[in-house]
CSV table of N, CA, C and O in Angstrom, one decimal:
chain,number,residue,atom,x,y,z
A,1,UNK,N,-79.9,-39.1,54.9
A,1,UNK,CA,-79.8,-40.5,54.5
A,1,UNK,C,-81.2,-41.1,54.7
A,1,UNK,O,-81.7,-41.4,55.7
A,2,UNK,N,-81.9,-41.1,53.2
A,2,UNK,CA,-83.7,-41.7,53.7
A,2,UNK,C,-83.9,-42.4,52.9
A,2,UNK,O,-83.8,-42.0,51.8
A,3,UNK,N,-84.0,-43.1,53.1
A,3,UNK,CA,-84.8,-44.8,52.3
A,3,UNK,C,-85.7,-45.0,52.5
A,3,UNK,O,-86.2,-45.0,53.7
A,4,UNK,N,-86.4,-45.1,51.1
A,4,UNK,CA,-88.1,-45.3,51.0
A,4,UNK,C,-88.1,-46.5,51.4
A,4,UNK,O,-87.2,-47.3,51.0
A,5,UNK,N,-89.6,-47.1,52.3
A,5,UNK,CA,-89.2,-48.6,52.6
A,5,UNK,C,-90.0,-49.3,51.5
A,5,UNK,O,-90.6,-48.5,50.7
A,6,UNK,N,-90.2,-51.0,51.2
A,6,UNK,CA,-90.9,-51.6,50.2
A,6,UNK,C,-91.4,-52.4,51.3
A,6,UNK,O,-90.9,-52.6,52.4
A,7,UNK,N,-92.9,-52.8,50.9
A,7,UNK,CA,-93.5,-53.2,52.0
A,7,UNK,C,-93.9,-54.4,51.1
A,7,UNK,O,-94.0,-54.3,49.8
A,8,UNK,N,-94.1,-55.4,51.8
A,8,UNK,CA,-94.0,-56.9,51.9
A,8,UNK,C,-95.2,-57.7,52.8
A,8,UNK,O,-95.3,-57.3,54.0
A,9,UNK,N,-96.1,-58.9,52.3
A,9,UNK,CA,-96.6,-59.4,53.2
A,9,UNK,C,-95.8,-60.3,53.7
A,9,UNK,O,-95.2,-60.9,52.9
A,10,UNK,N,-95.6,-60.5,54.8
A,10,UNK,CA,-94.9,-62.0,54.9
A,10,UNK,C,-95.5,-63.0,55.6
A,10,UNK,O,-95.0,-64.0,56.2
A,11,UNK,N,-97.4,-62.4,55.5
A,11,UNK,CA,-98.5,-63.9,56.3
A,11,UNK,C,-99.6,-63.3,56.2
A,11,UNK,O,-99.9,-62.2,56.3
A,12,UNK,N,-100.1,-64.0,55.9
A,12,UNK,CA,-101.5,-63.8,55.9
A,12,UNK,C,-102.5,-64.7,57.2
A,12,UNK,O,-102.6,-65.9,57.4
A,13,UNK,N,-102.8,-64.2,57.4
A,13,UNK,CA,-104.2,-64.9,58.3
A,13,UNK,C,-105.6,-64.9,58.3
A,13,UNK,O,-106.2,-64.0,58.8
A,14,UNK,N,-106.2,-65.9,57.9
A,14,UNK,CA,-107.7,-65.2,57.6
A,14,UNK,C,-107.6,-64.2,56.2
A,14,UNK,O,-106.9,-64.5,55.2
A,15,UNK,N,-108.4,-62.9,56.5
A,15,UNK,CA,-108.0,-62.1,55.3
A,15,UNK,C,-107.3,-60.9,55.9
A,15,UNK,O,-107.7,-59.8,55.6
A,16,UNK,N,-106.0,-61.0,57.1
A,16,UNK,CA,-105.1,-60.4,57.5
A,16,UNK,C,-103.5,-60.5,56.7
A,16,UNK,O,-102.6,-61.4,56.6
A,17,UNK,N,-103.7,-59.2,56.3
A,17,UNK,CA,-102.1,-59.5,55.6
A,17,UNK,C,-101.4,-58.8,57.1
A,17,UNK,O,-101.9,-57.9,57.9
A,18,UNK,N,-100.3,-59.3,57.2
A,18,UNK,CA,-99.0,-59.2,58.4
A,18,UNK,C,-98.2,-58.8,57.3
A,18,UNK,O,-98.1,-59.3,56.2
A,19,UNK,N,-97.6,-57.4,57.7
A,19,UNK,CA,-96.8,-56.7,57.0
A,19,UNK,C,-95.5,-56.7,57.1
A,19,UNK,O,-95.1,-57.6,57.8
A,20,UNK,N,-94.5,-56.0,56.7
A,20,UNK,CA,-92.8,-56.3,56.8
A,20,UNK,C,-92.3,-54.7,56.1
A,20,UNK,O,-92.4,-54.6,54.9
A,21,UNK,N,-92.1,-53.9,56.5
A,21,UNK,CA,-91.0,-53.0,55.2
A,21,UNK,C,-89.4,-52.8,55.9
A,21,UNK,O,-88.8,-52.9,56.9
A,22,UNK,N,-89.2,-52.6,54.4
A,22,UNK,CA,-87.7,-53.3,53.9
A,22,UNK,C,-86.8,-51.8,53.8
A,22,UNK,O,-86.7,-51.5,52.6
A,23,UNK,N,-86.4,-51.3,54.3
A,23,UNK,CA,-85.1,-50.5,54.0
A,23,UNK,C,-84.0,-50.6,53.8
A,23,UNK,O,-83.2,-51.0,54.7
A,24,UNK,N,-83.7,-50.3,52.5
A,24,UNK,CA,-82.0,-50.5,52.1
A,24,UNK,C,-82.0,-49.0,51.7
A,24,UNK,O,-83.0,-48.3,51.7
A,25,UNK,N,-80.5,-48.7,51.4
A,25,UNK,CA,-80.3,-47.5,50.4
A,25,UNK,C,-79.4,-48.6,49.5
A,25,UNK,O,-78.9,-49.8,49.6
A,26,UNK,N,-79.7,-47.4,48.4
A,26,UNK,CA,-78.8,-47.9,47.0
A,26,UNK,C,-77.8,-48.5,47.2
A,26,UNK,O,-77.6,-49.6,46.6
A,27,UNK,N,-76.7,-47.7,48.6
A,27,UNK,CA,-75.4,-47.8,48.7
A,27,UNK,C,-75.1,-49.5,49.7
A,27,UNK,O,-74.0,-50.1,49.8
A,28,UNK,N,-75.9,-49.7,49.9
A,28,UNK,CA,-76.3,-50.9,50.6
A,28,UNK,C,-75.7,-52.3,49.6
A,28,UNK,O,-76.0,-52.7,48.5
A,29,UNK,N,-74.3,-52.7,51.0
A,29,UNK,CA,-73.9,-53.8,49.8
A,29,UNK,C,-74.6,-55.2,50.0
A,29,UNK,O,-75.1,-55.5,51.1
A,30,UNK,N,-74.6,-55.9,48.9
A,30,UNK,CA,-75.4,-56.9,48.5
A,30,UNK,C,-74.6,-58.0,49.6
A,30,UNK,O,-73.4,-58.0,49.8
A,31,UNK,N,-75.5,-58.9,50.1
A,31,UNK,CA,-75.4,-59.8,51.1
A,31,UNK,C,-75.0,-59.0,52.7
A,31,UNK,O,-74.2,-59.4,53.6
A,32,UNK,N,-75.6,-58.0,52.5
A,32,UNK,CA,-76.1,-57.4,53.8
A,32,UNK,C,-76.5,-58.0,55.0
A,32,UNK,O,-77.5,-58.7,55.0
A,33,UNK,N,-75.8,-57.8,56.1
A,33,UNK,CA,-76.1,-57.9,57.7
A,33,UNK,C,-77.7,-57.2,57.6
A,33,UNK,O,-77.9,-56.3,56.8
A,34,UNK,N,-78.8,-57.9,58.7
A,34,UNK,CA,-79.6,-57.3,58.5
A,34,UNK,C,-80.6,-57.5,60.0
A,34,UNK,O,-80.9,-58.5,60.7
A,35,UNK,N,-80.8,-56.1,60.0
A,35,UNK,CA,-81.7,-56.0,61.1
A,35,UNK,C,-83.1,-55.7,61.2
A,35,UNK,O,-83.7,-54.9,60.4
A,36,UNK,N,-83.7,-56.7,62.7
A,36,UNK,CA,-85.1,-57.0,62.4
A,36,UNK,C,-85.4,-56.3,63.5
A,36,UNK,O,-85.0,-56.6,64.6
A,37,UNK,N,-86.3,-55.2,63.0
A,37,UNK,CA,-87.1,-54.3,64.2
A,37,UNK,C,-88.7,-54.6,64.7
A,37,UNK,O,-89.6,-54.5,63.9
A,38,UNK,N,-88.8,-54.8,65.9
A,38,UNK,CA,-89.9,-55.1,66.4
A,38,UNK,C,-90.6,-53.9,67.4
A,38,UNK,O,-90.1,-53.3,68.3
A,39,UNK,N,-91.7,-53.8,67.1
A,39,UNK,CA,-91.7,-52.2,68.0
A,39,UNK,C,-92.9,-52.6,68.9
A,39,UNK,O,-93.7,-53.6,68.8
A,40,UNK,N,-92.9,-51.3,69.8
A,40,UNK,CA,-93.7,-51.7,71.4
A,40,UNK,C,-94.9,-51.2,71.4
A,40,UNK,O,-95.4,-51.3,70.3
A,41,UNK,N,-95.5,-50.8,72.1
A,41,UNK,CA,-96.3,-50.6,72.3
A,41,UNK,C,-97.6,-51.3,73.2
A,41,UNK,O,-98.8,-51.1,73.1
A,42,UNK,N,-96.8,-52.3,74.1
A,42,UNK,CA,-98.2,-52.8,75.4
A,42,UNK,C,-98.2,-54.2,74.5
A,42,UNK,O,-97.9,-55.2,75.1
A,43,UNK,N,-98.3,-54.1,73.7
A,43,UNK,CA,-98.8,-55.3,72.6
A,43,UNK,C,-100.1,-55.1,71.9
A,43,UNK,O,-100.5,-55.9,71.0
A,44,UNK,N,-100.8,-53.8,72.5
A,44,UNK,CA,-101.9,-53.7,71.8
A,44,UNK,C,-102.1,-52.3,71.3
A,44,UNK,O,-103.2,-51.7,71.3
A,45,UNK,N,-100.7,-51.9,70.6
A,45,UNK,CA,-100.8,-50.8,69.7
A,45,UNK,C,-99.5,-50.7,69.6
A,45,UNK,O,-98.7,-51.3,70.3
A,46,UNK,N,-99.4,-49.9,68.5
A,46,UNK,CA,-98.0,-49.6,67.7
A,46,UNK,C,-98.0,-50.4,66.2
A,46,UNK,O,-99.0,-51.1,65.8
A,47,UNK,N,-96.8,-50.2,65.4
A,47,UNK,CA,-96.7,-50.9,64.1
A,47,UNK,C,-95.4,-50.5,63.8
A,47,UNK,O,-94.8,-49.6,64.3
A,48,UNK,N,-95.2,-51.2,62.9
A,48,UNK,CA,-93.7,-51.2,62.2
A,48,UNK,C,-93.2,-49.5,61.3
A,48,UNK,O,-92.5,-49.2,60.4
A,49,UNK,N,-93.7,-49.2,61.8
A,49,UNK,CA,-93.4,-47.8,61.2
A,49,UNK,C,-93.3,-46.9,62.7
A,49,UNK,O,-93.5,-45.7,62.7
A,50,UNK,N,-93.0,-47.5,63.7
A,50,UNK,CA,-92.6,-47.4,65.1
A,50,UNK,C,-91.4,-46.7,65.2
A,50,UNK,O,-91.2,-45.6,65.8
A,51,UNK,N,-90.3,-47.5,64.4
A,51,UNK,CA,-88.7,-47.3,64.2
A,51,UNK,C,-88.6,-45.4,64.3
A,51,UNK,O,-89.4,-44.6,63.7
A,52,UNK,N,-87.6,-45.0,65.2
A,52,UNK,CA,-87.6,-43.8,65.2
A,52,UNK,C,-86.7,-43.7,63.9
A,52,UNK,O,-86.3,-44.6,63.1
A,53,UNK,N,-86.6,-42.1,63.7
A,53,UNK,CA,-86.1,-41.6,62.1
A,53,UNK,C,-84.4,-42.0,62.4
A,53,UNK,O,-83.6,-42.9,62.0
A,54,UNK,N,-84.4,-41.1,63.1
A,54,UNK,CA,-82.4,-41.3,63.9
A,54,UNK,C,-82.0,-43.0,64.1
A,54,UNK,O,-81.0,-43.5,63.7
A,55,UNK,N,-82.9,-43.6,64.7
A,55,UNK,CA,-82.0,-44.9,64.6
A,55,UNK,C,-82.2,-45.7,63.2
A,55,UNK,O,-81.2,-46.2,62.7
A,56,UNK,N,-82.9,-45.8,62.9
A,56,UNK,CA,-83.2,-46.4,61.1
A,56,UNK,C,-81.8,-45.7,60.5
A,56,UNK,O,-80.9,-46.2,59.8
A,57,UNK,N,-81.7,-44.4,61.0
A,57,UNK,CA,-80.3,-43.9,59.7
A,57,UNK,C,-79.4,-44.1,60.2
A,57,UNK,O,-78.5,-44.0,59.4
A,58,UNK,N,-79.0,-44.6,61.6
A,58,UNK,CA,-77.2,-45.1,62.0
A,58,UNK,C,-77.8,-46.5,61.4
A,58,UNK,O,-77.1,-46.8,60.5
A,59,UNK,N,-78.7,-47.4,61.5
A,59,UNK,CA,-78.0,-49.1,61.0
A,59,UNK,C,-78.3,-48.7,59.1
A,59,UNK,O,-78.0,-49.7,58.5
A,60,UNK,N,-78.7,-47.6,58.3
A,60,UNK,CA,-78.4,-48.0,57.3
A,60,UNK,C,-77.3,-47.1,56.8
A,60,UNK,O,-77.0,-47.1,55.6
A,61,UNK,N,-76.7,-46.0,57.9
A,61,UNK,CA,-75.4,-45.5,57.4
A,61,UNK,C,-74.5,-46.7,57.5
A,61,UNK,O,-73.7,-46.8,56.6
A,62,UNK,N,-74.7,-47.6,58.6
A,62,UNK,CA,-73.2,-48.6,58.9
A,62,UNK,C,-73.8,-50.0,57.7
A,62,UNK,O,-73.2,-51.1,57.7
A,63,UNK,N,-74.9,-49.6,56.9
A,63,UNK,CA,-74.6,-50.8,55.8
A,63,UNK,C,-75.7,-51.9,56.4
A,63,UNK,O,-75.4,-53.1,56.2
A,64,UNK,N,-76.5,-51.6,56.9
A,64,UNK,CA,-77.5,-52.9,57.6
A,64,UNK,C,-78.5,-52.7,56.5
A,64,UNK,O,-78.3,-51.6,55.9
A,65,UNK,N,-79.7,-53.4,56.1
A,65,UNK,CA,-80.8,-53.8,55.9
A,65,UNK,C,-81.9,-53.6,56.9
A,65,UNK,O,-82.2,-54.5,57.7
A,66,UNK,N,-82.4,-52.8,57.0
A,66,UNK,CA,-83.5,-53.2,58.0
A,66,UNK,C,-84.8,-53.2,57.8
A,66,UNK,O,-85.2,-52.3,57.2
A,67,UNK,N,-85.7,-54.2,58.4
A,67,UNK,CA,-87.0,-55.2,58.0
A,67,UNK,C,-87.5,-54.4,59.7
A,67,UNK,O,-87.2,-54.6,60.9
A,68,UNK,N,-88.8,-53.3,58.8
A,68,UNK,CA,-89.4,-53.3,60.3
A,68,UNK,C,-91.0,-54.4,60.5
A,68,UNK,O,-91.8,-54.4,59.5
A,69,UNK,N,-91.2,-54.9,61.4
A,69,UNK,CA,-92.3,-56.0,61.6
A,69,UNK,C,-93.7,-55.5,62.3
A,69,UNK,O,-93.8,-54.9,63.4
A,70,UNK,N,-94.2,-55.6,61.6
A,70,UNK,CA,-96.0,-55.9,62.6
A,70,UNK,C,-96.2,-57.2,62.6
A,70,UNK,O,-95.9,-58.0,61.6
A,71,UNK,N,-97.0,-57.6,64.1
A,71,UNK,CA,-97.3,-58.5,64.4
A,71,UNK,C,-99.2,-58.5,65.0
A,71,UNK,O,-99.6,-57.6,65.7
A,72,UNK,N,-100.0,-59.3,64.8
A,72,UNK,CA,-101.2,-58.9,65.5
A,72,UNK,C,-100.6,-58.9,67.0
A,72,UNK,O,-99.7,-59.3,67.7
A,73,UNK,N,-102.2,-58.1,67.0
A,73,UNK,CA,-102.0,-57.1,68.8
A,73,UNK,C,-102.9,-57.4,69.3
A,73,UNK,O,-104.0,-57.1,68.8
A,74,UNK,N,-102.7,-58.2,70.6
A,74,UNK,CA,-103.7,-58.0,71.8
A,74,UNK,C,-104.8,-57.0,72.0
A,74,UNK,O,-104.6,-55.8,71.8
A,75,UNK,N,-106.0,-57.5,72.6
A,75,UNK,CA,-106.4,-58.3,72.8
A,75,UNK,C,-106.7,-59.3,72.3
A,75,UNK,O,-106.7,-60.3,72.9
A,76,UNK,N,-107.0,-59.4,70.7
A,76,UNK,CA,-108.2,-59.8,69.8
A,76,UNK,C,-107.0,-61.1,69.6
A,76,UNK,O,-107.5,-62.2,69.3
A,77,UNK,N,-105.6,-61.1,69.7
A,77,UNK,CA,-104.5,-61.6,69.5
A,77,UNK,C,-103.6,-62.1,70.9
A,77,UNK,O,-102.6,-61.5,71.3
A,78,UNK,N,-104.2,-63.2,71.5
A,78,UNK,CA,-103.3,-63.8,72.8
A,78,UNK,C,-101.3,-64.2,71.9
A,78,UNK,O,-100.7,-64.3,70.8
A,79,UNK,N,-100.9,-64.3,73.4
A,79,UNK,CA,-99.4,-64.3,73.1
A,79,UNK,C,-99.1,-65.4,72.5
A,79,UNK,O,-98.0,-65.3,72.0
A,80,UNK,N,-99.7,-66.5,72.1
A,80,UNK,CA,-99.2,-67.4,71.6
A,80,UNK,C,-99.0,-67.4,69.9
A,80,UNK,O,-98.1,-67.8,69.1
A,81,UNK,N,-100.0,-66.9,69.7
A,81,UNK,CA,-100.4,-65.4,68.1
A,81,UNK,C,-99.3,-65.2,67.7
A,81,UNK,O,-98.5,-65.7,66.9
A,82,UNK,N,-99.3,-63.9,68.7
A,82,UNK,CA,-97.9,-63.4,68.5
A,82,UNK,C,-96.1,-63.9,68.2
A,82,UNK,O,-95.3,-63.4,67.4
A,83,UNK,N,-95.9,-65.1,69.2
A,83,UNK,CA,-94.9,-64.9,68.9
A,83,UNK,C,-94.6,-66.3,67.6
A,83,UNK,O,-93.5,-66.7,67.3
A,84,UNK,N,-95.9,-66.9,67.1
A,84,UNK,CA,-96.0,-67.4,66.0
A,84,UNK,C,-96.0,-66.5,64.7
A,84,UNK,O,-95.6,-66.9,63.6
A,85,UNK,N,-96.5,-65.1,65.0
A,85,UNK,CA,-96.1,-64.4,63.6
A,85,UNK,C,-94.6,-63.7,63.9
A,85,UNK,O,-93.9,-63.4,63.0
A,86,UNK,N,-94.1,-63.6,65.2
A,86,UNK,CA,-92.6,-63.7,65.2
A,86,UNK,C,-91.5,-63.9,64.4
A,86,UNK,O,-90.6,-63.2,63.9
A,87,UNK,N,-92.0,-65.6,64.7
A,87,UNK,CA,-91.2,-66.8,64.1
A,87,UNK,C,-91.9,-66.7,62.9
A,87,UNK,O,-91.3,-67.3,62.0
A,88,UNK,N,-92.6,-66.3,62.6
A,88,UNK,CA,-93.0,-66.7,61.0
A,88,UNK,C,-92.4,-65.4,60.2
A,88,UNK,O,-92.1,-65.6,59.0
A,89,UNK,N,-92.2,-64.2,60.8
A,89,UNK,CA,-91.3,-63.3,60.3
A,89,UNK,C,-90.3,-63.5,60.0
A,89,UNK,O,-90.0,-63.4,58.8
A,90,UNK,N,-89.4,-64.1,61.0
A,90,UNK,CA,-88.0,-64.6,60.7
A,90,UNK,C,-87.6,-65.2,60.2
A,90,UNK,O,-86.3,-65.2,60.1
A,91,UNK,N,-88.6,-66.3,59.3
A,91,UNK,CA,-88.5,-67.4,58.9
A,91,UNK,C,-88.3,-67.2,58.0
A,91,UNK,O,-87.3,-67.6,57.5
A,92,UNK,N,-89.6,-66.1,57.1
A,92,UNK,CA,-89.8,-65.1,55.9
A,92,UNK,C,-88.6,-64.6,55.5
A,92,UNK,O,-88.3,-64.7,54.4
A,93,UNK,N,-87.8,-63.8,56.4
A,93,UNK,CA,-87.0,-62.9,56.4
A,93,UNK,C,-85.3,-64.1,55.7
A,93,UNK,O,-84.5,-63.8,54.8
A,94,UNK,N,-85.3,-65.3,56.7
A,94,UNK,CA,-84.2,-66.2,56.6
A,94,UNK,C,-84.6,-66.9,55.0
A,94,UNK,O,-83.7,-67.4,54.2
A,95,UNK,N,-85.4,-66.9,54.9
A,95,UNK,CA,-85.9,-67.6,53.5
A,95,UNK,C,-85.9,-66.6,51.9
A,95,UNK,O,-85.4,-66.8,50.8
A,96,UNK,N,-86.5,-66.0,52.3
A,96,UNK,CA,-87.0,-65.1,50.8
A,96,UNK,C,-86.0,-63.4,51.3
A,96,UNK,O,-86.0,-62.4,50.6
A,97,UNK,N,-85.5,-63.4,52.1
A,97,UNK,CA,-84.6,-62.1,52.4
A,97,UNK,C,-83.5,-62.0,51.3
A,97,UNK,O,-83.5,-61.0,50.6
A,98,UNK,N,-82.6,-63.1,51.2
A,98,UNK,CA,-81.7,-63.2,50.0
A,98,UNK,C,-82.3,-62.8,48.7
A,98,UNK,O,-81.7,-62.0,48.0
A,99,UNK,N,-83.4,-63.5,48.5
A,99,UNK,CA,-83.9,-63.1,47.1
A,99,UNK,C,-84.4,-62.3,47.1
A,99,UNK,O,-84.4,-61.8,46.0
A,100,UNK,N,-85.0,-61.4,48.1
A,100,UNK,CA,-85.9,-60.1,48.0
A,100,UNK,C,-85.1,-59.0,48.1
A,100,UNK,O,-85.3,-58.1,47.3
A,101,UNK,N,-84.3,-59.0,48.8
A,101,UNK,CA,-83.5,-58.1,49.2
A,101,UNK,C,-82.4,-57.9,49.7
A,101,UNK,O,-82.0,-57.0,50.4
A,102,UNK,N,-81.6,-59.0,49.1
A,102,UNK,CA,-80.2,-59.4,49.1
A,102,UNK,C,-79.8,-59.4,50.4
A,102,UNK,O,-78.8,-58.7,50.5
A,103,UNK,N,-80.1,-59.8,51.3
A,103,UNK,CA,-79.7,-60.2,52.8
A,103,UNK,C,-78.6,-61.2,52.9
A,103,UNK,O,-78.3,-62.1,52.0
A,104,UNK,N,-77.8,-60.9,53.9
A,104,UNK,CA,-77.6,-62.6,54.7
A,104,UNK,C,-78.0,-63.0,55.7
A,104,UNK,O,-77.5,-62.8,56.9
A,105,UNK,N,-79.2,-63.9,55.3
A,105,UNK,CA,-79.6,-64.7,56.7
A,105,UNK,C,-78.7,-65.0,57.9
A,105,UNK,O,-79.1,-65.0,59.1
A,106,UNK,N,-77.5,-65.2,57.5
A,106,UNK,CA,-76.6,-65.8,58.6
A,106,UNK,C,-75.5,-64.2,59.4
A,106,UNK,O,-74.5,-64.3,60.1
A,107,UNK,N,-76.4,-62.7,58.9
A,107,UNK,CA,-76.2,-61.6,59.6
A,107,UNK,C,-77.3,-61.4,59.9
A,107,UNK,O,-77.9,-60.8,59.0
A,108,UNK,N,-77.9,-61.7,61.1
A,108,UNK,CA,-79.3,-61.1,61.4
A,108,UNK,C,-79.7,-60.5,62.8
A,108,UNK,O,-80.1,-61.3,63.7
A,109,UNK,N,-79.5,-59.5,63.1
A,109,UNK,CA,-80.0,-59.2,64.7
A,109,UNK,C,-81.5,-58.9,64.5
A,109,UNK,O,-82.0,-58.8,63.4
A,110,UNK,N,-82.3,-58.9,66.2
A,110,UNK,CA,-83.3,-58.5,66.4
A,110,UNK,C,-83.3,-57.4,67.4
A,110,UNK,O,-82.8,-57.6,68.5
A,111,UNK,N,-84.1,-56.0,67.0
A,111,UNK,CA,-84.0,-55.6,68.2
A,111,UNK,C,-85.7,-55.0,68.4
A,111,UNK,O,-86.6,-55.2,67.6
A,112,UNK,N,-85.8,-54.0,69.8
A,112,UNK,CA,-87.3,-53.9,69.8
A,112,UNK,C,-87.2,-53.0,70.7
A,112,UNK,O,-86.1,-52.9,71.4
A,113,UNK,N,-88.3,-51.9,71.1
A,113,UNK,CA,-88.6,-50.9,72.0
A,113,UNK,C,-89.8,-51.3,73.0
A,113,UNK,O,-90.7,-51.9,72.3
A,114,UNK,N,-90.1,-51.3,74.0
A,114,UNK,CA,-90.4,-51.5,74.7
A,114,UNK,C,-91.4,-52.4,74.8
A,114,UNK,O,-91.5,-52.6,76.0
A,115,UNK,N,-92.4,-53.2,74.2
A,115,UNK,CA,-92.9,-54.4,74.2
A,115,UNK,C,-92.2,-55.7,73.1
A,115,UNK,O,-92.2,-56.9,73.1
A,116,UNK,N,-91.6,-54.6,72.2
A,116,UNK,CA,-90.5,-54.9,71.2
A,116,UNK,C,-89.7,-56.2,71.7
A,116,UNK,O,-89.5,-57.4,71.6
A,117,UNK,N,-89.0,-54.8,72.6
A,117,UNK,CA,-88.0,-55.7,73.0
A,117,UNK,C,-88.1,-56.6,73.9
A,117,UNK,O,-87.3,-57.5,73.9
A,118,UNK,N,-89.4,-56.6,74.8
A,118,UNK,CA,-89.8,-57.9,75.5
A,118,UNK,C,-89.8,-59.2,74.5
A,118,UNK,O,-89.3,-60.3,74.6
A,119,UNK,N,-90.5,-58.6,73.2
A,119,UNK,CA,-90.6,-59.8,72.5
A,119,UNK,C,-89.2,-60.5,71.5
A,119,UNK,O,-89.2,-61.4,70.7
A,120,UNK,N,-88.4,-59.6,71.8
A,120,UNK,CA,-87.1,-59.8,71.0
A,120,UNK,C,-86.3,-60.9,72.0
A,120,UNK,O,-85.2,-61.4,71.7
């Protein structure tokens, strides 16, 4: 079960595009529960292509959406940075998810691996 992802800016900063990709499968029903991955790495490495292979394929066997996130990274990027491209992720995701990618905002978990999930 592999879904190519569609990659998305969802911010720009300066001339930094903040990235998003979007995995569905075909079989994926429309107004989809959808999950937001945030991955670890210290805060000053890693990227949204973090998501191991095995868990990506149980949330989109059980019918999820999932949106993996980059956020800038420390140092060059203090915490308060960060958890404004967070929130601006979510925001993106609650706003333009329906239209992009048939979401429902009002099914949405976050989860994260080990700086991830600090920040989840």
């Amino acid at each position: 079960m592999t879904a190519i992802p569609t990659t998305h800016v969802y911010k720009t900063v300066g001339n930094c595009p903040i990235k998003a990709d979007v995995y569905r499968l075909a079989t994926t029903p429309a107004s989809s529960a959808v999950v937001v991955f945030i991955h670890g790495g210290a805060l000053i490495t890693g990227s949204r292509q973090g998501i191991q292979p095995w868990q990506l394929a149980r949330y989109l066997a059980a019918g999820y959406t999932v949106i993996a996130i980059d956020y800038r990274l420390a140092p060059e990027s203090k915490l308060p940075a960060i958890i404004e491209d967070l929130q601006d992720a979510l925001a993106w995701v609650r706003t333009a998810g329906p239209r992009l990618f048939s979401i429902d905002p009002a099914r949405l978990a976050v989860v994260g691996h080990s700086a991830g999930g600090y920040l989840t």
